[in-house]
Coordinates of C-alpha atoms in Angstrom, one line a residue:
M734 CA 1.8 7.6 -14.0
G735 CA 3.2 4.0 -14.1
V736 CA 2.0 1.0 -15.9
C737 CA 0.6 -2.2 -14.4
W738 CA 2.7 -5.2 -14.9
V739 CA 0.2 -6.9 -17.0
H740 CA 0.3 -4.1 -19.6
A741 CA 4.2 -3.9 -19.2
M742 CA 4.3 -7.5 -20.0
R743 CA 2.1 -7.2 -23.0
N744 CA 4.1 -4.2 -24.4
L745 CA 7.5 -6.1 -23.7
M746 CA 6.1 -9.2 -25.6
A747 CA 5.0 -7.2 -28.6
V748 CA 8.8 -6.4 -29.4
A749 CA 9.9 -9.7 -28.6
R750 CA 10.5 -12.5 -31.1
H751 CA 7.8 -15.0 -31.3
D752 CA 10.2 -17.9 -30.6
Q753 CA 11.7 -16.0 -27.6
R754 CA 8.7 -15.0 -25.8
Q755 CA 8.3 -17.9 -23.5
V756 CA 11.9 -17.4 -22.1
I757 CA 11.6 -13.7 -22.1
G758 CA 8.3 -13.8 -20.1
A759 CA 9.9 -16.4 -17.5
L760 CA 12.7 -14.0 -17.0
I761 CA 10.5 -10.9 -16.5
R762 CA 8.1 -12.6 -14.2
T763 CA 11.0 -13.4 -11.8
I764 CA 11.1 -9.6 -11.0
F765 CA 7.6 -9.7 -9.7
T766 CA 8.0 -12.8 -7.4
Q767 CA 10.6 -11.0 -5.4
P768 CA 9.8 -10.5 -1.7
D769 CA 10.5 -7.0 -1.4
C770 CA 11.3 -3.8 -3.6
D771 CA 15.0 -4.0 -3.0
R772 CA 15.2 -7.6 -4.4
A773 CA 12.8 -6.7 -7.2
V774 CA 15.1 -3.9 -8.4
T775 CA 18.1 -6.1 -8.1
E776 CA 16.5 -8.8 -10.2
L777 CA 15.3 -6.4 -12.7
R778 CA 18.7 -5.2 -13.4
Q779 CA 19.9 -8.9 -13.6
V780 CA 17.1 -9.7 -16.0
V781 CA 17.9 -6.4 -18.2
D782 CA 21.5 -7.7 -18.3
Q783 CA 20.4 -11.1 -19.4
L784 CA 18.0 -9.9 -22.0
E785 CA 20.6 -7.5 -23.5
A786 CA 22.3 -10.5 -25.1
I787 CA 19.3 -12.1 -26.6
A788 CA 16.5 -9.3 -26.9
P789 CA 18.1 -5.9 -26.7
T790 CA 14.8 -4.0 -27.6
V791 CA 13.0 -5.8 -24.8
A792 CA 15.9 -5.0 -22.4
E793 CA 15.8 -1.4 -23.5
R794 CA 12.1 -1.0 -23.0
L795 CA 12.3 -2.8 -19.8
Q796 CA 15.0 -0.6 -18.3
A797 CA 13.1 2.4 -19.6
M798 CA 10.0 1.5 -17.6
V799 CA 12.1 1.8 -14.4
R800 CA 11.9 5.6 -14.1
P801 CA 10.1 7.8 -14.3
A802 CA 7.1 5.5 -14.7
P803 CA 7.3 2.9 -12.0
L804 CA 5.4 -0.4 -12.2
H805 CA 2.3 -0.4 -9.9
R806 CA 1.8 -3.1 -7.6
F807 CA -0.4 -6.0 -8.2
P808 CA -2.5 -7.8 -5.6
D809 CA -1.2 -11.3 -6.3
S810 CA 2.4 -10.6 -6.2
P811 CA 4.5 -10.2 -3.0
V812 CA 6.6 -7.3 -4.4
M813 CA 3.7 -5.7 -6.2
S814 CA 1.2 -5.8 -3.2
G815 CA 0.7 -3.4 -0.4
D816 CA -0.2 0.2 0.3
A817 CA 2.3 1.9 -2.2
A818 CA 4.0 0.9 -5.6
C819 CA 7.4 -0.7 -5.4
D820 CA 9.1 2.4 -7.1
L821 CA 11.1 0.3 -9.6

């Protein structure tokens, strides 16, 4: 069973430093604005790479969410909408 993006973001922000949360949130949100799953996966990998330098714990947890627990689609997001989950 996966986790919705709202709960994923909440869990990631819980381990982020307070002064970095705005930047980290902005980076992570770029994953969910991608037009299709392939681009979302590519963006996720880029975000993880960027976060490794500034927030390694967040990067590790974001990467851990990829498999086996895919992020479920959310109705207001192009990537996270539709009939089936984007299996990140």
